[in-house]
Each structure stands twice: as structure tokens, then as C-alpha cells.
CSV table of C-alpha atoms in Angstrom, one decimal:
chain,number,residue,atom,x,y,z
K,162,UNK,CA,-22.0,-52.7,227.6
K,163,UNK,CA,-23.5,-56.1,227.5
K,164,UNK,CA,-27.1,-57.1,228.5
K,165,UNK,CA,-27.7,-60.3,230.4
K,166,UNK,CA,-30.4,-62.3,232.2
K,167,UNK,CA,-29.4,-64.2,235.2
K,168,UNK,CA,-31.1,-66.6,237.7
K,169,UNK,CA,-33.2,-69.7,237.7
K,170,UNK,CA,-34.9,-70.9,234.5
K,171,UNK,CA,-38.1,-68.8,234.0
K,172,UNK,CA,-37.1,-66.5,236.8
K,173,UNK,CA,-34.2,-64.6,235.2
K,174,UNK,CA,-33.5,-61.0,236.1
K,175,UNK,CA,-32.1,-58.4,233.7
K,176,UNK,CA,-28.6,-57.0,234.3
K,177,UNK,CA,-26.0,-55.0,232.4
K,178,UNK,CA,-22.2,-55.5,232.4
K,179,UNK,CA,-20.1,-52.4,231.9
K,180,UNK,CA,-16.7,-52.4,230.2
K,181,UNK,CA,-15.0,-53.4,233.5
K,182,UNK,CA,-17.3,-56.5,233.9
K,183,UNK,CA,-19.2,-54.9,236.8
K,184,UNK,CA,-22.8,-55.9,236.9
K,185,UNK,CA,-25.8,-53.6,237.5
K,186,UNK,CA,-29.5,-54.4,238.0
K,187,UNK,CA,-32.0,-53.3,235.4
K,188,UNK,CA,-35.0,-54.0,237.6
K,189,UNK,CA,-35.7,-50.3,237.9
K,190,UNK,CA,-35.9,-49.9,234.1
K,191,UNK,CA,-37.5,-53.1,232.9
K,192,UNK,CA,-38.8,-56.5,234.2
K,193,UNK,CA,-37.1,-58.3,231.3
K,194,UNK,CA,-35.1,-58.0,228.1
K,195,UNK,CA,-37.8,-58.7,225.5
K,196,UNK,CA,-39.3,-57.2,222.4
K,197,UNK,CA,-41.2,-54.4,224.1
K,198,UNK,CA,-38.0,-53.3,225.9
K,199,UNK,CA,-36.0,-53.4,222.7
K,200,UNK,CA,-38.6,-51.6,220.6
K,201,UNK,CA,-39.2,-48.9,223.3
K,202,UNK,CA,-35.7,-47.6,223.4
K,203,UNK,CA,-34.6,-49.8,226.2
K,204,UNK,CA,-30.9,-50.1,225.2
K,205,UNK,CA,-30.5,-46.3,225.0
K,206,UNK,CA,-32.2,-46.0,228.4
K,207,UNK,CA,-29.8,-48.5,229.9
K,208,UNK,CA,-26.8,-46.7,228.4
K,209,UNK,CA,-27.9,-43.4,229.7
K,210,UNK,CA,-28.7,-44.7,233.2
K,211,UNK,CA,-25.4,-46.5,233.3
K,212,UNK,CA,-23.5,-43.4,232.3
K,213,UNK,CA,-25.3,-41.3,235.0
K,214,UNK,CA,-24.4,-43.9,237.7
K,215,UNK,CA,-28.1,-44.6,238.5
K,216,UNK,CA,-28.1,-48.3,238.3
K,217,UNK,CA,-27.5,-50.4,241.5
K,218,UNK,CA,-24.5,-52.6,241.5
K,219,UNK,CA,-25.2,-56.3,242.0
K,220,UNK,CA,-23.1,-59.5,242.2
K,221,UNK,CA,-23.9,-62.3,239.8
K,222,UNK,CA,-21.1,-64.6,240.8
K,223,UNK,CA,-22.2,-68.2,240.8
K,224,UNK,CA,-25.6,-67.4,239.2
K,225,UNK,CA,-27.0,-69.3,236.3
K,226,UNK,CA,-26.8,-67.3,233.1
K,227,UNK,CA,-30.0,-67.4,231.0
K,228,UNK,CA,-30.5,-66.6,227.4
K,229,UNK,CA,-30.0,-62.8,227.0
K,230,UNK,CA,-33.4,-62.2,225.5
K,231,UNK,CA,-36.7,-63.5,226.9
K,232,UNK,CA,-38.4,-66.2,224.8
K,233,UNK,CA,-38.3,-64.8,221.3
K,234,UNK,CA,-41.6,-64.6,219.4
K,235,UNK,CA,-39.8,-66.4,216.5
K,236,UNK,CA,-36.5,-68.1,215.8
K,237,UNK,CA,-35.8,-67.8,212.1
K,238,UNK,CA,-32.7,-69.6,210.7
K,239,UNK,CA,-30.7,-69.6,207.5
K,240,UNK,CA,-29.1,-72.8,206.2
K,241,UNK,CA,-26.0,-73.3,204.1
K,242,UNK,CA,-25.0,-69.7,204.4
K,243,UNK,CA,-21.2,-70.4,204.2
K,244,UNK,CA,-19.9,-71.8,200.9
K,245,UNK,CA,-17.5,-74.3,202.5
K,246,UNK,CA,-20.3,-75.6,204.8
K,247,UNK,CA,-22.6,-76.1,201.8
K,248,UNK,CA,-19.8,-78.0,200.0
K,249,UNK,CA,-19.1,-80.3,203.0
K,250,UNK,CA,-22.9,-81.0,203.2
K,251,UNK,CA,-22.8,-82.1,199.6
K,252,UNK,CA,-24.8,-79.2,198.2
K,253,UNK,CA,-24.1,-76.4,195.8
K,254,UNK,CA,-24.1,-72.9,197.3
K,255,UNK,CA,-27.7,-71.7,197.3
K,256,UNK,CA,-28.7,-68.8,195.0
K,257,UNK,CA,-31.1,-67.4,197.6
K,258,UNK,CA,-31.2,-67.8,201.4
K,259,UNK,CA,-32.4,-71.2,202.6
K,260,UNK,CA,-34.9,-70.7,205.4
K,261,UNK,CA,-36.1,-72.8,208.3
K,262,UNK,CA,-37.5,-72.3,211.8
K,263,UNK,CA,-36.8,-73.5,215.3
K,264,UNK,CA,-39.4,-73.6,218.0
K,265,UNK,CA,-38.9,-70.6,220.4
K,266,UNK,CA,-38.7,-73.0,223.4
K,267,UNK,CA,-35.4,-74.4,222.0
K,268,UNK,CA,-33.8,-71.2,223.4
K,269,UNK,CA,-31.9,-71.9,226.7
K,270,UNK,CA,-29.0,-70.4,228.5
K,271,UNK,CA,-25.4,-70.6,227.2
K,272,UNK,CA,-24.3,-73.2,229.7
K,273,UNK,CA,-27.4,-75.2,230.2
K,274,UNK,CA,-27.4,-78.9,229.4
K,275,UNK,CA,-28.5,-80.0,225.9
K,276,UNK,CA,-31.0,-82.8,226.0
K,277,UNK,CA,-30.4,-85.7,223.5
K,278,UNK,CA,-33.8,-87.0,222.3
K,279,UNK,CA,-34.5,-90.7,222.7
K,280,UNK,CA,-33.1,-92.6,219.7
K,281,UNK,CA,-31.0,-89.7,218.4
K,282,UNK,CA,-27.8,-90.8,216.7
K,283,UNK,CA,-26.7,-87.7,214.7
K,284,UNK,CA,-26.7,-84.7,217.0
K,285,UNK,CA,-24.5,-81.9,215.6
K,286,UNK,CA,-23.1,-78.5,216.7
K,287,UNK,CA,-23.3,-75.2,214.8
K,288,UNK,CA,-21.7,-72.0,216.0
K,289,UNK,CA,-23.7,-69.1,214.6
K,290,UNK,CA,-24.0,-65.3,214.7
K,291,UNK,CA,-27.5,-64.5,216.1
K,292,UNK,CA,-29.2,-61.2,215.2
K,293,UNK,CA,-31.8,-59.8,217.6
K,294,UNK,CA,-34.5,-57.6,216.0
K,295,UNK,CA,-35.1,-54.2,217.6
K,296,UNK,CA,-37.5,-52.6,215.1
K,297,UNK,CA,-40.2,-54.2,212.9
K,298,UNK,CA,-38.6,-55.4,209.6
K,299,UNK,CA,-41.1,-55.1,206.8
K,300,UNK,CA,-40.7,-54.6,203.0
K,301,UNK,CA,-37.3,-53.0,203.3
K,302,UNK,CA,-36.3,-51.1,200.1
K,303,UNK,CA,-32.7,-52.1,200.2
K,304,UNK,CA,-30.1,-53.8,202.4
K,305,UNK,CA,-28.7,-50.4,203.2
K,306,UNK,CA,-31.5,-49.7,205.7
K,307,UNK,CA,-31.5,-53.2,207.2
K,308,UNK,CA,-29.0,-52.9,210.0
K,309,UNK,CA,-30.9,-49.9,211.5
K,310,UNK,CA,-33.5,-52.6,212.6
K,311,UNK,CA,-31.0,-54.7,214.6
K,312,UNK,CA,-31.1,-54.3,218.4
K,313,UNK,CA,-27.9,-56.4,218.9
K,314,UNK,CA,-25.9,-59.5,218.3
K,315,UNK,CA,-25.7,-62.8,220.3
K,316,UNK,CA,-23.7,-66.0,220.2
K,317,UNK,CA,-26.0,-68.9,219.1
K,318,UNK,CA,-25.6,-72.7,218.9
K,319,UNK,CA,-28.0,-74.1,216.3
K,320,UNK,CA,-27.9,-77.7,217.6
K,321,UNK,CA,-29.3,-80.2,215.1
K,322,UNK,CA,-30.3,-83.8,214.8
K,323,UNK,CA,-29.3,-84.7,211.3
K,324,UNK,CA,-31.4,-87.9,210.9
K,325,UNK,CA,-34.5,-86.0,211.8
K,326,UNK,CA,-33.5,-83.1,209.7
K,327,UNK,CA,-32.5,-84.9,206.5
K,328,UNK,CA,-33.4,-88.6,206.6
K,329,UNK,CA,-36.8,-89.1,208.2
K,330,UNK,CA,-38.4,-85.7,207.8
K,331,UNK,CA,-39.0,-85.6,204.1
K,332,UNK,CA,-36.7,-82.6,203.8
K,333,UNK,CA,-38.5,-80.6,206.6
K,334,UNK,CA,-35.4,-79.3,208.3
K,335,UNK,CA,-37.2,-77.8,211.3
K,336,UNK,CA,-38.0,-81.4,212.5
K,337,UNK,CA,-34.3,-81.8,213.2
K,338,UNK,CA,-33.8,-78.4,214.7
K,339,UNK,CA,-36.7,-78.0,217.2
K,340,UNK,CA,-35.9,-80.5,219.9
K,341,UNK,CA,-36.0,-78.9,223.4
K,342,UNK,CA,-32.8,-77.1,224.4
K,343,UNK,CA,-31.5,-77.1,220.8
K,344,UNK,CA,-30.6,-73.4,220.8
K,345,UNK,CA,-28.3,-72.3,223.6
K,346,UNK,CA,-28.0,-68.5,223.4
K,347,UNK,CA,-25.7,-65.9,225.0
K,348,UNK,CA,-24.1,-65.2,227.4
K,349,UNK,CA,-25.0,-61.6,226.5
K,350,UNK,CA,-26.6,-59.3,224.0
K,351,UNK,CA,-24.1,-56.7,222.6
K,352,UNK,CA,-25.9,-53.6,221.2
K,353,UNK,CA,-25.7,-53.3,217.4
K,354,UNK,CA,-23.8,-50.0,217.6
K,355,UNK,CA,-21.0,-51.6,219.6
K,356,UNK,CA,-20.3,-54.2,216.9
K,357,UNK,CA,-18.3,-52.4,214.3
K,358,UNK,CA,-18.9,-54.9,211.5
K,359,UNK,CA,-21.1,-58.0,211.9
K,360,UNK,CA,-19.3,-59.4,208.8
K,361,UNK,CA,-15.9,-59.3,210.5
K,362,UNK,CA,-16.3,-61.6,213.5
K,363,UNK,CA,-14.3,-64.8,214.1
K,364,UNK,CA,-16.3,-67.8,215.2
K,365,UNK,CA,-15.1,-71.1,216.6
K,366,UNK,CA,-16.3,-74.4,218.1
K,367,UNK,CA,-14.8,-77.3,220.1
K,368,UNK,CA,-16.0,-80.8,221.1
K,369,UNK,CA,-14.4,-82.3,224.2
K,370,UNK,CA,-11.7,-79.7,223.9
K,371,UNK,CA,-10.8,-80.5,220.2
K,372,UNK,CA,-11.2,-77.8,217.6
K,373,UNK,CA,-14.0,-78.2,215.1
K,374,UNK,CA,-14.9,-74.9,213.5
K,375,UNK,CA,-12.7,-71.8,212.9
K,376,UNK,CA,-14.0,-69.2,210.5
K,377,UNK,CA,-15.2,-65.7,210.1
K,378,UNK,CA,-18.6,-64.1,209.3
K,379,UNK,CA,-16.9,-62.5,206.3
K,380,UNK,CA,-17.4,-65.9,204.6
K,381,UNK,CA,-21.2,-65.7,204.7
K,382,UNK,CA,-22.8,-66.0,201.3
K,383,UNK,CA,-25.5,-63.6,202.4
K,384,UNK,CA,-24.6,-61.0,205.0
K,385,UNK,CA,-26.8,-59.8,207.8
K,386,UNK,CA,-28.1,-56.8,205.8
K,387,UNK,CA,-28.9,-58.9,202.7
K,388,UNK,CA,-30.6,-61.5,204.8
K,389,UNK,CA,-32.9,-59.0,206.5
K,390,UNK,CA,-33.7,-57.3,203.3
K,391,UNK,CA,-34.6,-60.6,201.7
K,392,UNK,CA,-36.7,-61.9,204.6
K,393,UNK,CA,-38.6,-58.6,204.8
K,394,UNK,CA,-40.3,-59.4,201.5
K,395,UNK,CA,-42.0,-62.6,202.7
K,396,UNK,CA,-42.4,-62.2,206.4
K,397,UNK,CA,-42.5,-59.5,209.1
K,398,UNK,CA,-39.9,-59.7,211.7
K,399,UNK,CA,-40.9,-58.3,215.1
K,400,UNK,CA,-38.8,-56.8,217.9
K,401,UNK,CA,-37.4,-59.6,220.0
K,402,UNK,CA,-37.2,-62.1,217.1
K,403,UNK,CA,-34.0,-64.1,216.7
K,404,UNK,CA,-32.3,-64.7,213.4
K,405,UNK,CA,-29.6,-67.4,213.2
K,406,UNK,CA,-27.4,-66.6,210.2
K,407,UNK,CA,-25.8,-70.0,209.4
K,408,UNK,CA,-22.7,-71.9,210.4
K,409,UNK,CA,-19.3,-72.4,208.7
K,410,UNK,CA,-17.6,-75.7,207.8
K,411,UNK,CA,-16.4,-78.1,210.5
K,412,UNK,CA,-19.6,-79.9,211.7
K,413,UNK,CA,-20.2,-83.6,212.0
K,414,UNK,CA,-22.4,-83.7,208.9
K,415,UNK,CA,-19.2,-83.3,206.9
K,416,UNK,CA,-18.2,-86.8,207.8
K,417,UNK,CA,-14.9,-85.5,209.2
K,418,UNK,CA,-15.9,-85.8,212.8
K,419,UNK,CA,-18.2,-88.1,214.8
K,420,UNK,CA,-21.6,-87.0,215.9
K,421,UNK,CA,-22.2,-86.0,219.5
K,422,UNK,CA,-23.0,-88.5,222.3
K,423,UNK,CA,-24.3,-88.2,225.9
K,424,UNK,CA,-21.6,-86.7,228.1
K,425,UNK,CA,-19.8,-84.9,225.3
K,426,UNK,CA,-19.1,-81.2,225.8
K,427,UNK,CA,-19.7,-78.5,223.2
K,428,UNK,CA,-18.0,-75.1,223.4
K,429,UNK,CA,-18.5,-72.2,221.0
K,430,UNK,CA,-17.4,-68.6,220.8
K,431,UNK,CA,-17.6,-65.5,218.7
K,432,UNK,CA,-15.3,-62.5,219.0
K,433,UNK,CA,-16.8,-60.0,221.4
K,434,UNK,CA,-20.0,-62.1,221.9
K,435,UNK,CA,-18.7,-64.4,224.6
K,436,UNK,CA,-18.4,-68.2,225.0
K,437,UNK,CA,-20.7,-71.1,225.7
K,438,UNK,CA,-20.3,-74.6,227.2
K,439,UNK,CA,-22.9,-77.3,227.1
K,440,UNK,CA,-22.9,-80.9,228.3
K,441,UNK,CA,-25.1,-83.4,226.4
K,442,UNK,CA,-27.4,-85.5,228.7
K,443,UNK,CA,-30.3,-87.8,228.1
K,444,UNK,CA,-33.7,-86.2,227.6
């Protein structure tokens, strides 16, 4: 099953898709897909209700698709987590995870427009595996227990403005990552127990129909379990938080491709996690 939120911005409704792509309303179980829902056994409750045939069928055809989780309390991101991406960025692979943040209001729907800030010249795409926290992550004893704290996985586009990130920010990456609409998310949240191996997912991106990235999460320097274990020793991750795990090679920062401009179209996908499409427009 896949959890979604559909409807107008700030008025999304929670639904679930079954294996046949039929949609069912979750309004009788929860008002939204958020941290409280995830921490309170919401996914298990949805699965049980769906199995018993208790959820009302709904049509979502033609509806806007929102981010599959309500505004996350935190958006925590990992940089240079693929060796080839670090190399194309001109950096050595990091010995420890590189951490930065995005403002939670960067999170929008998977097909919403991405707004290009005034004066921006180096807007870049980044297909990433997003990890949604389901249980508080705090001082984990080993990576072996980390994945038990994951509610599910999502497709995430860590849009960046490289000049703000690297040239005029004094090395403060978040300045080039936190512009409004800079984190399209979704279309759906896949429960963690329905993703056999988060380190065996293909991920791809295109710009104006031309291939850019084509890699696999197996190439991460630090896998999901290792990242959560590491993070747990200097922050507490709460249910509903989003962790972006890094992007592979093939971005504009490499110099191989031009940066994005107004009217360009980004598309990204990850195996089993769906596909996104955004048009760039002036802010």
C-alpha cells in the first residue's frame, strides 16, 4: 500500500492506494499523515482497515497530489553521500556524514512548480531517497536497530541554488537549499516493511526529457541505517521528520550539464517510490 495526501495546498486529505491503484479515504482514521499518526501506529491501523474492507473508496483523478507527509518538524539532509557525486563536486569522499538542513516550508507536492529566486543563476536538481521517521531516534547503540525507527520511504528532490550554497554563503549550505518550493516530495509514502532493501533502489533524473542521473542507493557511502545511528548521537529525530540521504552523480554542479532556467522541466524517480515532474517558474 501507499499513503498519499491529495487536494489543494494546505487542505490536503489523506488517502491510501492499494496494490491495484484503487484509492480509499483515511478521514475516518486520521485527519492527516503526520508525526502523531506515524508514532501512534497509524500505518498498521491503515493496513488492518484496508484488509477488512472498512475504508470508503474515493476517486482522486485530476486532484493535486500533495507531499505525502504533512509539514515535517525538521528536514535533515546529507551531502556528498555518493562517491562519484563527491568527485564531480571536486571534493574527496567524506569520512563522516556531511550534514545540512532545509527549512520545512521547502516541502511541496511532487508536481508543484518550483520557484526560481530573483537573481538565481545556478539552480540544480538532486534525486534522493527520503526517509520518514516513525519512532524517536535517540542515542542508538548500533546501526542494527536503526531501521526499526523508519516509518517509510519517499522520493525527494533536493533542489539547490549552488551560488547561494557555495559562493556567497561562506560555506553555509542551507542558504542554497532553503528557498521556497525547494523540496518536492512524493507522490507517496511507502511503509518501511514494504521496501525490501533501501540500499537496492534505482534512482534517476531527467531535465527537459534528457537523462541526467542513473544510479542506485547501493552506491551510498553511508547507508540509511548508518546515517540514523550517526545522527542519533548529536540530535534527536522525531516522528514525521524527513531525512534526505544524498544524491548520485549527474547534477549541473559537475559542469557536465547546464544549470536550470525558468520553463525547464525536472523529472525524477526511484524504483517503487513513484515519479515527480516540476516546471521551473519565476518566484
